[in-house]
Amino acid sequence: MADIEGIKILNLSSKKRAKNLSKKYDIPLINSKSAKTFISMGDKSILHFENNKLENSFIAGKFNTRIKQHQSETILKKAVGWQSSVQKHILDATGGLGHDSFILALLGQKITLLEKNTGLCILIEEALNNLPNLPYFNNARDNISIINKDSRAFLTSAEHFDVIYIDPMFNSDKKLKRSKQMEFLANYLAEYDDPSIDFYQTKFKRMVIKKEFRSSSGIKDDPAISFKGASIKYDVYL
Ligand SMILES: C[S@@+](CC[C@H](N)C(=O)[O-])C[C@H]1O[C@@H](n2cnc3c(N)ncnc32)[C@H](O)[C@@H]1O
């Protein structure tokens, strides 16, 4: 798996944030021209990898439509057992760009997001930081804690969470048309990892696995229930 060599500061206004992120994630500030995989921080924060670029905004592009319609995420709500009056604590074991976590946070859930790739953790931090100052965004941001670790570090505490949420997503048997972001992630991360079998062997209350329709699972047992959407499904184990 590739990961960033450091953070490049492009303008003065991003210097303080870059320094904080460099400290939090123990990643150097760099100015070398030879760096191939890095995050540049200027007006936008961009992950660079082999001349390809990845941005992560929660308020632009396709994801913004999901944000605006987050109350209509019916199958996701059913999968995590959402109740309007209860705040569940969800462990997102495959954080990625933080999109699913952010939808769940907007739906009032408390999220511990685990992502083992440092570059992606910083892109999530930046997407959260660039949200407009609005109460529902501020509440959602406060609901998310980001931890840069292999989620297997949480196997022994799985039972303390109401839901373990896992989206490995690169395991399709059929060639699906991928978004540019997903294409970037597949090349950048290169090695496929799926911690679901490890979590399945622990004590957990509820585990939700997001899958493309025909993807195979390492878990041989049938889920207690599946919720199907247009191209993906959520398998729920209890
Ligand atoms: C398909 S992406 C998840 C996308 C995410 N659901 C979203 O909405 O943005 C899968 C992510 O899981 C991460 N991942 C895979 N195995 C992991 C593990 N054992 N611990 C932490 N992160 C892991 C990968 O680095 C990758 O970023």
PDB file of C-alpha atoms and ligand atoms in Angstrom:
ATOM      1  CA  MET A   1       0.000   0.000   0.000  1.00  0.00           C
ATOM      2  CA  ALA A   2       1.311   3.429  -0.941  1.00  0.00           C
ATOM      3  CA  ASP A   3       1.235   6.213   1.606  1.00  0.00           C
ATOM      4  CA  ILE A   4       2.313   9.830   1.695  1.00  0.00           C
ATOM      5  CA  GLU A   5       5.933  10.871   2.198  1.00  0.00           C
ATOM      6  CA  GLY A   6       4.910  14.195   3.688  1.00  0.00           C
ATOM      7  CA  ILE A   7       2.882  17.399   3.467  1.00  0.00           C
ATOM      8  CA  LYS A   8       3.835  20.277   1.178  1.00  0.00           C
ATOM      9  CA  ILE A   9       2.650  23.740   2.210  1.00  0.00           C
ATOM     10  CA  LEU A  10       1.605  25.857  -0.774  1.00  0.00           C
ATOM     11  CA  ASN A  11       0.476  29.045   0.935  1.00  0.00           C
ATOM     12  CA  LEU A  12       0.764  30.870   4.250  1.00  0.00           C
ATOM     13  CA  SER A  13      -2.846  30.407   5.239  1.00  0.00           C
ATOM     14  CA  SER A  14      -2.508  26.607   5.294  1.00  0.00           C
ATOM     15  CA  LYS A  15       0.768  26.617   7.278  1.00  0.00           C
ATOM     16  CA  LYS A  16      -0.752  26.302  10.753  1.00  0.00           C
ATOM     17  CA  ARG A  17      -3.091  23.468   9.765  1.00  0.00           C
ATOM     18  CA  ALA A  18      -0.314  21.664   7.905  1.00  0.00           C
ATOM     19  CA  LYS A  19       1.897  21.870  11.013  1.00  0.00           C
ATOM     20  CA  ASN A  20      -0.890  20.527  13.231  1.00  0.00           C
ATOM     21  CA  LEU A  21      -1.598  17.632  10.875  1.00  0.00           C
ATOM     22  CA  SER A  22       2.115  16.911  10.526  1.00  0.00           C
ATOM     23  CA  LYS A  23       2.329  16.634  14.316  1.00  0.00           C
ATOM     24  CA  LYS A  24      -0.913  14.678  14.786  1.00  0.00           C
ATOM     25  CA  TYR A  25      -0.038  12.103  12.101  1.00  0.00           C
ATOM     26  CA  ASP A  26       3.710  12.139  12.656  1.00  0.00           C
ATOM     27  CA  ILE A  27       4.378  12.925   8.995  1.00  0.00           C
ATOM     28  CA  PRO A  28       7.083  15.413   7.868  1.00  0.00           C
ATOM     29  CA  LEU A  29       6.576  18.774   6.210  1.00  0.00           C
ATOM     30  CA  ILE A  30       8.463  18.547   2.916  1.00  0.00           C
ATOM     31  CA  ASN A  31       9.431  20.811   0.062  1.00  0.00           C
ATOM     32  CA  SER A  32      11.385  18.325  -2.040  1.00  0.00           C
ATOM     33  CA  LYS A  33      10.481  18.283  -5.726  1.00  0.00           C
ATOM     34  CA  SER A  34      11.271  14.599  -5.938  1.00  0.00           C
ATOM     35  CA  ALA A  35       8.420  13.499  -3.647  1.00  0.00           C
ATOM     36  CA  LYS A  36       5.964  11.356  -5.615  1.00  0.00           C
ATOM     37  CA  THR A  37       3.286  10.656  -3.045  1.00  0.00           C
ATOM     38  CA  PHE A  38       2.348  13.586  -0.849  1.00  0.00           C
ATOM     39  CA  ILE A  39      -0.421  15.944   0.192  1.00  0.00           C
ATOM     40  CA  SER A  40      -0.218  19.544  -0.979  1.00  0.00           C
ATOM     41  CA  MET A  41      -2.043  22.078   1.164  1.00  0.00           C
ATOM     42  CA  GLY A  42      -3.038  25.403  -0.336  1.00  0.00           C
ATOM     43  CA  ASP A  43      -6.482  26.665  -1.257  1.00  0.00           C
ATOM     44  CA  LYS A  44      -7.322  22.972  -1.601  1.00  0.00           C
ATOM     45  CA  SER A  45      -5.751  19.873  -0.093  1.00  0.00           C
ATOM     46  CA  ILE A  46      -4.754  17.345  -2.727  1.00  0.00           C
ATOM     47  CA  LEU A  47      -3.294  13.849  -2.480  1.00  0.00           C
ATOM     48  CA  HIS A  48      -0.729  13.294  -5.261  1.00  0.00           C
ATOM     49  CA  PHE A  49       0.163   9.781  -6.383  1.00  0.00           C
ATOM     50  CA  GLU A  50       1.984   8.917  -9.626  1.00  0.00           C
ATOM     51  CA  ASN A  51       0.854  12.148 -11.298  1.00  0.00           C
ATOM     52  CA  ASN A  52      -2.763  11.514 -10.336  1.00  0.00           C
ATOM     53  CA  LYS A  53      -4.602  13.749  -7.915  1.00  0.00           C
ATOM     54  CA  LEU A  54      -7.313  13.071  -5.373  1.00  0.00           C
ATOM     55  CA  GLU A  55      -9.414  15.687  -3.600  1.00  0.00           C
ATOM     56  CA  ASN A  56     -12.017  15.028  -0.958  1.00  0.00           C
ATOM     57  CA  SER A  57     -14.790  17.521  -0.395  1.00  0.00           C
ATOM     58  CA  PHE A  58     -18.032  16.847   1.430  1.00  0.00           C
ATOM     59  CA  ILE A  59     -19.721  19.853  -0.159  1.00  0.00           C
ATOM     60  CA  ALA A  60     -18.865  19.447  -3.847  1.00  0.00           C
ATOM     61  CA  GLY A  61     -19.497  16.916  -6.592  1.00  0.00           C
ATOM     62  CA  LYS A  62     -21.582  13.777  -6.405  1.00  0.00           C
ATOM     63  CA  PHE A  63     -21.121  13.276  -2.693  1.00  0.00           C
ATOM     64  CA  ASN A  64     -22.789  16.621  -2.028  1.00  0.00           C
ATOM     65  CA  THR A  65     -26.031  15.184  -3.443  1.00  0.00           C
ATOM     66  CA  ARG A  66     -25.786  12.320  -0.937  1.00  0.00           C
ATOM     67  CA  ILE A  67     -25.214  14.870   1.833  1.00  0.00           C
ATOM     68  CA  LYS A  68     -28.291  16.866   0.852  1.00  0.00           C
ATOM     69  CA  GLN A  69     -30.394  13.703   0.760  1.00  0.00           C
ATOM     70  CA  HIS A  70     -28.874  11.975   3.767  1.00  0.00           C
ATOM     71  CA  GLN A  71     -32.277  11.425   5.393  1.00  0.00           C
ATOM     72  CA  SER A  72     -33.211   9.271   2.371  1.00  0.00           C
ATOM     73  CA  GLU A  73     -30.380   6.780   2.974  1.00  0.00           C
ATOM     74  CA  THR A  74     -33.049   4.226   3.835  1.00  0.00           C
ATOM     75  CA  ILE A  75     -31.089   1.007   3.421  1.00  0.00           C
ATOM     76  CA  LEU A  76     -28.039   2.357   5.260  1.00  0.00           C
ATOM     77  CA  LYS A  77     -30.318   3.423   8.122  1.00  0.00           C
ATOM     78  CA  LYS A  78     -31.956  -0.022   8.220  1.00  0.00           C
ATOM     79  CA  ALA A  79     -28.582  -1.755   8.052  1.00  0.00           C
ATOM     80  CA  VAL A  80     -27.199   0.032  11.122  1.00  0.00           C
ATOM     81  CA  GLY A  81     -30.565  -0.209  12.944  1.00  0.00           C
ATOM     82  CA  TRP A  82     -30.971   3.580  13.020  1.00  0.00           C
ATOM     83  CA  GLN A  83     -33.483   5.024  15.499  1.00  0.00           C
ATOM     84  CA  SER A  84     -34.090   8.766  15.609  1.00  0.00           C
ATOM     85  CA  SER A  85     -34.055   8.880  19.410  1.00  0.00           C
ATOM     86  CA  VAL A  86     -30.926   6.792  19.998  1.00  0.00           C
ATOM     87  CA  GLN A  87     -27.312   7.672  19.285  1.00  0.00           C
ATOM     88  CA  LYS A  88     -25.426   4.528  18.354  1.00  0.00           C
ATOM     89  CA  HIS A  89     -21.661   4.253  18.548  1.00  0.00           C
ATOM     90  CA  ILE A  90     -20.408   2.899  15.245  1.00  0.00           C
ATOM     91  CA  LEU A  91     -16.903   1.648  14.500  1.00  0.00           C
ATOM     92  CA  ASP A  92     -16.135   2.290  10.827  1.00  0.00           C
ATOM     93  CA  ALA A  93     -13.356  -0.270  10.302  1.00  0.00           C
ATOM     94  CA  THR A  94     -12.540   0.844   6.727  1.00  0.00           C
ATOM     95  CA  GLY A  95     -12.781   4.645   6.798  1.00  0.00           C
ATOM     96  CA  GLY A  96     -11.620   5.423   3.218  1.00  0.00           C
ATOM     97  CA  LEU A  97     -12.619   8.991   2.362  1.00  0.00           C
ATOM     98  CA  GLY A  98     -15.008   9.147   5.320  1.00  0.00           C
ATOM     99  CA  HIS A  99     -18.120   9.416   3.146  1.00  0.00           C
ATOM    100  CA  ASP A 100     -20.231   6.705   4.773  1.00  0.00           C
ATOM    101  CA  SER A 101     -19.055   7.841   8.215  1.00  0.00           C
ATOM    102  CA  PHE A 102     -20.043  11.420   7.490  1.00  0.00           C
ATOM    103  CA  ILE A 103     -23.544  10.390   6.359  1.00  0.00           C
ATOM    104  CA  LEU A 104     -23.936   8.357   9.553  1.00  0.00           C
ATOM    105  CA  ALA A 105     -22.635  11.298  11.614  1.00  0.00           C
ATOM    106  CA  LEU A 106     -25.183  13.608   9.928  1.00  0.00           C
ATOM    107  CA  LEU A 107     -27.794  11.043  10.945  1.00  0.00           C
ATOM    108  CA  GLY A 108     -26.749  11.679  14.546  1.00  0.00           C
ATOM    109  CA  GLN A 109     -24.588   8.619  15.125  1.00  0.00           C
ATOM    110  CA  LYS A 110     -21.270   8.698  16.992  1.00  0.00           C
ATOM    111  CA  ILE A 111     -18.452   7.396  14.802  1.00  0.00           C
ATOM    112  CA  THR A 112     -14.994   6.044  15.513  1.00  0.00           C
ATOM    113  CA  LEU A 113     -13.369   5.925  12.080  1.00  0.00           C
ATOM    114  CA  LEU A 114     -10.362   3.682  11.548  1.00  0.00           C
ATOM    115  CA  GLU A 115      -8.260   4.163   8.418  1.00  0.00           C
ATOM    116  CA  LYS A 116      -4.794   2.700   8.123  1.00  0.00           C
ATOM    117  CA  ASN A 117      -3.668   5.030   5.325  1.00  0.00           C
ATOM    118  CA  THR A 118      -2.312   8.337   6.651  1.00  0.00           C
ATOM    119  CA  GLY A 119      -2.906  10.243   3.392  1.00  0.00           C
ATOM    120  CA  LEU A 120      -6.601   9.329   3.475  1.00  0.00           C
ATOM    121  CA  CYS A 121      -6.932  10.288   7.162  1.00  0.00           C
ATOM    122  CA  ILE A 122      -5.581  13.758   6.315  1.00  0.00           C
ATOM    123  CA  LEU A 123      -7.991  14.094   3.373  1.00  0.00           C
ATOM    124  CA  ILE A 124     -10.886  13.320   5.732  1.00  0.00           C
ATOM    125  CA  GLU A 125      -9.573  15.866   8.266  1.00  0.00           C
ATOM    126  CA  GLU A 126      -9.442  18.479   5.501  1.00  0.00           C
ATOM    127  CA  ALA A 127     -12.930  17.679   4.182  1.00  0.00           C
ATOM    128  CA  LEU A 128     -14.294  18.112   7.729  1.00  0.00           C
ATOM    129  CA  ASN A 129     -12.290  21.292   8.272  1.00  0.00           C
ATOM    130  CA  ASN A 130     -13.623  22.864   5.071  1.00  0.00           C
ATOM    131  CA  LEU A 131     -17.297  22.422   5.942  1.00  0.00           C
ATOM    132  CA  PRO A 132     -19.351  25.598   6.179  1.00  0.00           C
ATOM    133  CA  ASN A 133     -19.953  26.803   9.730  1.00  0.00           C
ATOM    134  CA  LEU A 134     -23.487  25.425  10.107  1.00  0.00           C
ATOM    135  CA  PRO A 135     -24.883  23.742  13.232  1.00  0.00           C
ATOM    136  CA  TYR A 136     -25.729  20.399  11.577  1.00  0.00           C
ATOM    137  CA  PHE A 137     -22.279  20.200   9.973  1.00  0.00           C
ATOM    138  CA  ASN A 138     -20.582  21.176  13.239  1.00  0.00           C
ATOM    139  CA  ASN A 139     -22.558  18.512  15.117  1.00  0.00           C
ATOM    140  CA  ALA A 140     -21.649  15.877  12.522  1.00  0.00           C
ATOM    141  CA  ARG A 141     -17.957  16.844  12.683  1.00  0.00           C
ATOM    142  CA  ASP A 142     -18.046  16.567  16.494  1.00  0.00           C
ATOM    143  CA  ASN A 143     -19.534  13.078  16.123  1.00  0.00           C
ATOM    144  CA  ILE A 144     -16.476  11.706  14.267  1.00  0.00           C
ATOM    145  CA  SER A 145     -13.131  10.629  15.749  1.00  0.00           C
ATOM    146  CA  ILE A 146     -10.466   9.654  13.224  1.00  0.00           C
ATOM    147  CA  ILE A 147      -7.825   7.098  14.157  1.00  0.00           C
ATOM    148  CA  ASN A 148      -4.959   6.235  11.804  1.00  0.00           C
ATOM    149  CA  LYS A 149      -4.607   2.514  12.566  1.00  0.00           C
ATOM    150  CA  ASP A 150      -5.338  -0.924  11.238  1.00  0.00           C
ATOM    151  CA  SER A 151      -8.835  -1.517  12.608  1.00  0.00           C
ATOM    152  CA  ARG A 152      -7.760  -4.972  13.805  1.00  0.00           C
ATOM    153  CA  ALA A 153      -6.327  -3.079  16.797  1.00  0.00           C
ATOM    154  CA  PHE A 154      -9.990  -2.825  17.896  1.00  0.00           C
ATOM    155  CA  LEU A 155     -10.862  -6.532  17.605  1.00  0.00           C
ATOM    156  CA  THR A 156     -10.854  -7.016  21.358  1.00  0.00           C
ATOM    157  CA  SER A 157     -13.137  -4.027  21.926  1.00  0.00           C
ATOM    158  CA  ALA A 158     -15.613  -4.798  19.123  1.00  0.00           C
ATOM    159  CA  GLU A 159     -18.370  -5.686  21.591  1.00  0.00           C
ATOM    160  CA  HIS A 160     -18.271  -2.159  23.067  1.00  0.00           C
ATOM    161  CA  PHE A 161     -19.619  -0.697  19.816  1.00  0.00           C
ATOM    162  CA  ASP A 162     -23.260  -0.906  18.780  1.00  0.00           C
ATOM    163  CA  VAL A 163     -22.275  -1.492  15.148  1.00  0.00           C
ATOM    164  CA  ILE A 164     -19.116  -2.561  13.319  1.00  0.00           C
ATOM    165  CA  TYR A 165     -19.338  -1.100   9.800  1.00  0.00           C
ATOM    166  CA  ILE A 166     -17.081  -2.487   7.047  1.00  0.00           C
ATOM    167  CA  ASP A 167     -16.810  -1.412   3.404  1.00  0.00           C
ATOM    168  CA  PRO A 168     -13.886  -3.210   1.723  1.00  0.00           C
ATOM    169  CA  MET A 169     -15.475  -2.598  -1.700  1.00  0.00           C
ATOM    170  CA  PHE A 170     -12.683  -3.617  -4.049  1.00  0.00           C
ATOM    171  CA  ASN A 171     -13.793  -7.234  -4.041  1.00  0.00           C
ATOM    172  CA  SER A 172     -16.155  -7.311  -6.970  1.00  0.00           C
ATOM    173  CA  ASP A 173     -16.057 -10.276  -9.328  1.00  0.00           C
ATOM    174  CA  LYS A 174     -17.578  -8.231 -12.118  1.00  0.00           C
ATOM    175  CA  LYS A 175     -16.125  -5.145 -13.733  1.00  0.00           C
ATOM    176  CA  LEU A 176     -18.177  -2.297 -12.345  1.00  0.00           C
ATOM    177  CA  LYS A 177     -17.893   1.220 -13.677  1.00  0.00           C
ATOM    178  CA  ARG A 178     -15.986   3.033 -10.942  1.00  0.00           C
ATOM    179  CA  SER A 179     -15.931   6.717 -10.062  1.00  0.00           C
ATOM    180  CA  LYS A 180     -12.624   8.541 -10.569  1.00  0.00           C
ATOM    181  CA  GLN A 181     -12.152   8.606  -6.797  1.00  0.00           C
ATOM    182  CA  MET A 182     -12.649   4.830  -6.518  1.00  0.00           C
ATOM    183  CA  GLU A 183     -10.291   4.275  -9.462  1.00  0.00           C
ATOM    184  CA  PHE A 184      -7.631   6.413  -7.728  1.00  0.00           C
ATOM    185  CA  LEU A 185      -8.119   4.502  -4.465  1.00  0.00           C
ATOM    186  CA  ALA A 186      -7.806   1.111  -6.174  1.00  0.00           C
ATOM    187  CA  ASN A 187      -4.443   2.129  -7.730  1.00  0.00           C
ATOM    188  CA  TYR A 188      -3.145   4.006  -4.698  1.00  0.00           C
ATOM    189  CA  LEU A 189      -4.008   1.364  -2.107  1.00  0.00           C
ATOM    190  CA  ALA A 190      -3.125  -1.507  -4.479  1.00  0.00           C
ATOM    191  CA  GLU A 191      -3.304  -4.205  -1.800  1.00  0.00           C
ATOM    192  CA  TYR A 192      -6.813  -5.263  -1.020  1.00  0.00           C
ATOM    193  CA  ASP A 193      -7.593  -5.744   2.653  1.00  0.00           C
ATOM    194  CA  ASP A 194     -10.796  -6.855   4.289  1.00  0.00           C
ATOM    195  CA  PRO A 195     -10.906  -7.086   8.096  1.00  0.00           C
ATOM    196  CA  SER A 196     -14.480  -8.455   8.156  1.00  0.00           C
ATOM    197  CA  ILE A 197     -13.521 -12.104   8.796  1.00  0.00           C
ATOM    198  CA  ASP A 198     -11.418 -11.034  11.778  1.00  0.00           C
ATOM    199  CA  PHE A 199     -14.281  -8.957  13.226  1.00  0.00           C
ATOM    200  CA  TYR A 200     -16.726 -11.803  12.548  1.00  0.00           C
ATOM    201  CA  GLN A 201     -14.702 -14.006  14.885  1.00  0.00           C
ATOM    202  CA  THR A 202     -14.991 -11.521  17.763  1.00  0.00           C
ATOM    203  CA  LYS A 203     -17.850 -10.762  20.102  1.00  0.00           C
ATOM    204  CA  PHE A 204     -19.838  -8.033  18.379  1.00  0.00           C
ATOM    205  CA  LYS A 205     -23.379  -6.730  18.660  1.00  0.00           C
ATOM    206  CA  ARG A 206     -24.079  -5.974  15.006  1.00  0.00           C
ATOM    207  CA  MET A 207     -21.823  -6.050  11.984  1.00  0.00           C
ATOM    208  CA  VAL A 208     -22.705  -4.437   8.662  1.00  0.00           C
ATOM    209  CA  ILE A 209     -20.753  -5.289   5.505  1.00  0.00           C
ATOM    210  CA  LYS A 210     -21.252  -3.104   2.433  1.00  0.00           C
ATOM    211  CA  LYS A 211     -20.807  -5.114  -0.755  1.00  0.00           C
ATOM    212  CA  GLU A 212     -21.190  -4.921  -4.460  1.00  0.00           C
ATOM    213  CA  PHE A 213     -23.900  -7.366  -5.506  1.00  0.00           C
ATOM    214  CA  ARG A 214     -21.862 -10.268  -6.792  1.00  0.00           C
ATOM    215  CA  SER A 215     -18.790  -9.885  -4.637  1.00  0.00           C
ATOM    216  CA  SER A 216     -17.787 -12.913  -2.650  1.00  0.00           C
ATOM    217  CA  SER A 217     -17.320 -12.796   1.074  1.00  0.00           C
ATOM    218  CA  GLY A 218     -14.778 -14.463   3.308  1.00  0.00           C
ATOM    219  CA  ILE A 219     -17.636 -15.086   5.726  1.00  0.00           C
ATOM    220  CA  LYS A 220     -19.298 -18.349   4.796  1.00  0.00           C
ATOM    221  CA  ASP A 221     -22.357 -17.951   7.071  1.00  0.00           C
ATOM    222  CA  ASP A 222     -25.424 -16.245   5.653  1.00  0.00           C
ATOM    223  CA  PRO A 223     -26.181 -12.796   7.074  1.00  0.00           C
ATOM    224  CA  ALA A 224     -29.163 -12.423   9.424  1.00  0.00           C
ATOM    225  CA  ILE A 225     -30.598  -9.975   6.897  1.00  0.00           C
ATOM    226  CA  SER A 226     -29.512  -8.113   3.735  1.00  0.00           C
ATOM    227  CA  PHE A 227     -30.693  -4.718   2.537  1.00  0.00           C
ATOM    228  CA  LYS A 228     -30.379  -4.268  -1.208  1.00  0.00           C
ATOM    229  CA  GLY A 229     -29.901  -1.053  -3.144  1.00  0.00           C
ATOM    230  CA  ALA A 230     -29.426  -0.429  -6.867  1.00  0.00           C
ATOM    231  CA  SER A 231     -25.839  -1.725  -7.095  1.00  0.00           C
ATOM    232  CA  ILE A 232     -24.777  -2.490  -3.537  1.00  0.00           C
ATOM    233  CA  LYS A 233     -26.124  -4.347  -0.551  1.00  0.00           C
ATOM    234  CA  TYR A 234     -25.574  -4.308   3.171  1.00  0.00           C
ATOM    235  CA  ASP A 235     -25.196  -7.713   4.825  1.00  0.00           C
ATOM    236  CA  VAL A 236     -26.058  -7.564   8.509  1.00  0.00           C
ATOM    237  CA  TYR A 237     -24.718 -10.085  11.031  1.00  0.00           C
ATOM    238  CA  LEU A 238     -26.078 -10.158  14.576  1.00  0.00           C
TER     239      LEU A 238
HETATM  240  C1  LIG B   1     -13.644   1.206  -0.158  1.00  0.00           C
HETATM  241  S1  LIG B   1     -12.719   2.151   0.960  1.00  0.00           S
HETATM  242  C2  LIG B   1     -13.957   2.644   2.121  1.00  0.00           C
HETATM  243  C3  LIG B   1     -14.761   3.809   1.636  1.00  0.00           C
HETATM  244  C4  LIG B   1     -15.578   4.433   2.726  1.00  0.00           C
HETATM  245  N1  LIG B   1     -16.650   3.560   3.160  1.00  0.00           N
HETATM  246  C5  LIG B   1     -16.136   5.778   2.308  1.00  0.00           C
HETATM  247  O1  LIG B   1     -17.375   5.936   2.335  1.00  0.00           O
HETATM  248  O2  LIG B   1     -15.369   6.681   1.984  1.00  0.00           O
HETATM  249  C6  LIG B   1     -11.847   0.947   1.904  1.00  0.00           C
HETATM  250  C7  LIG B   1     -10.837   1.578   2.865  1.00  0.00           C
HETATM  251  O3  LIG B   1     -10.583   0.681   3.923  1.00  0.00           O
HETATM  252  C8  LIG B   1      -9.243   0.827   4.321  1.00  0.00           C
HETATM  253  N2  LIG B   1      -8.878  -0.403   5.037  1.00  0.00           N
HETATM  254  C9  LIG B   1      -8.870  -1.666   4.539  1.00  0.00           C
HETATM  255  N3  LIG B   1      -8.518  -2.538   5.509  1.00  0.00           N
HETATM  256  C10 LIG B   1      -8.327  -1.805   6.632  1.00  0.00           C
HETATM  257  C11 LIG B   1      -7.958  -2.141   7.959  1.00  0.00           C
HETATM  258  N4  LIG B   1      -7.703  -3.409   8.307  1.00  0.00           N
HETATM  259  N5  LIG B   1      -7.854  -1.152   8.857  1.00  0.00           N
HETATM  260  C12 LIG B   1      -8.079   0.138   8.510  1.00  0.00           C
HETATM  261  N6  LIG B   1      -8.427   0.521   7.269  1.00  0.00           N
HETATM  262  C13 LIG B   1      -8.552  -0.438   6.337  1.00  0.00           C
HETATM  263  C14 LIG B   1      -8.490   1.035   3.032  1.00  0.00           C
HETATM  264  O4  LIG B   1      -7.249   1.686   3.272  1.00  0.00           O
HETATM  265  C15 LIG B   1      -9.482   1.888   2.251  1.00  0.00           C
HETATM  266  O5  LIG B   1      -9.218   3.248   2.414  1.00  0.00           O
END
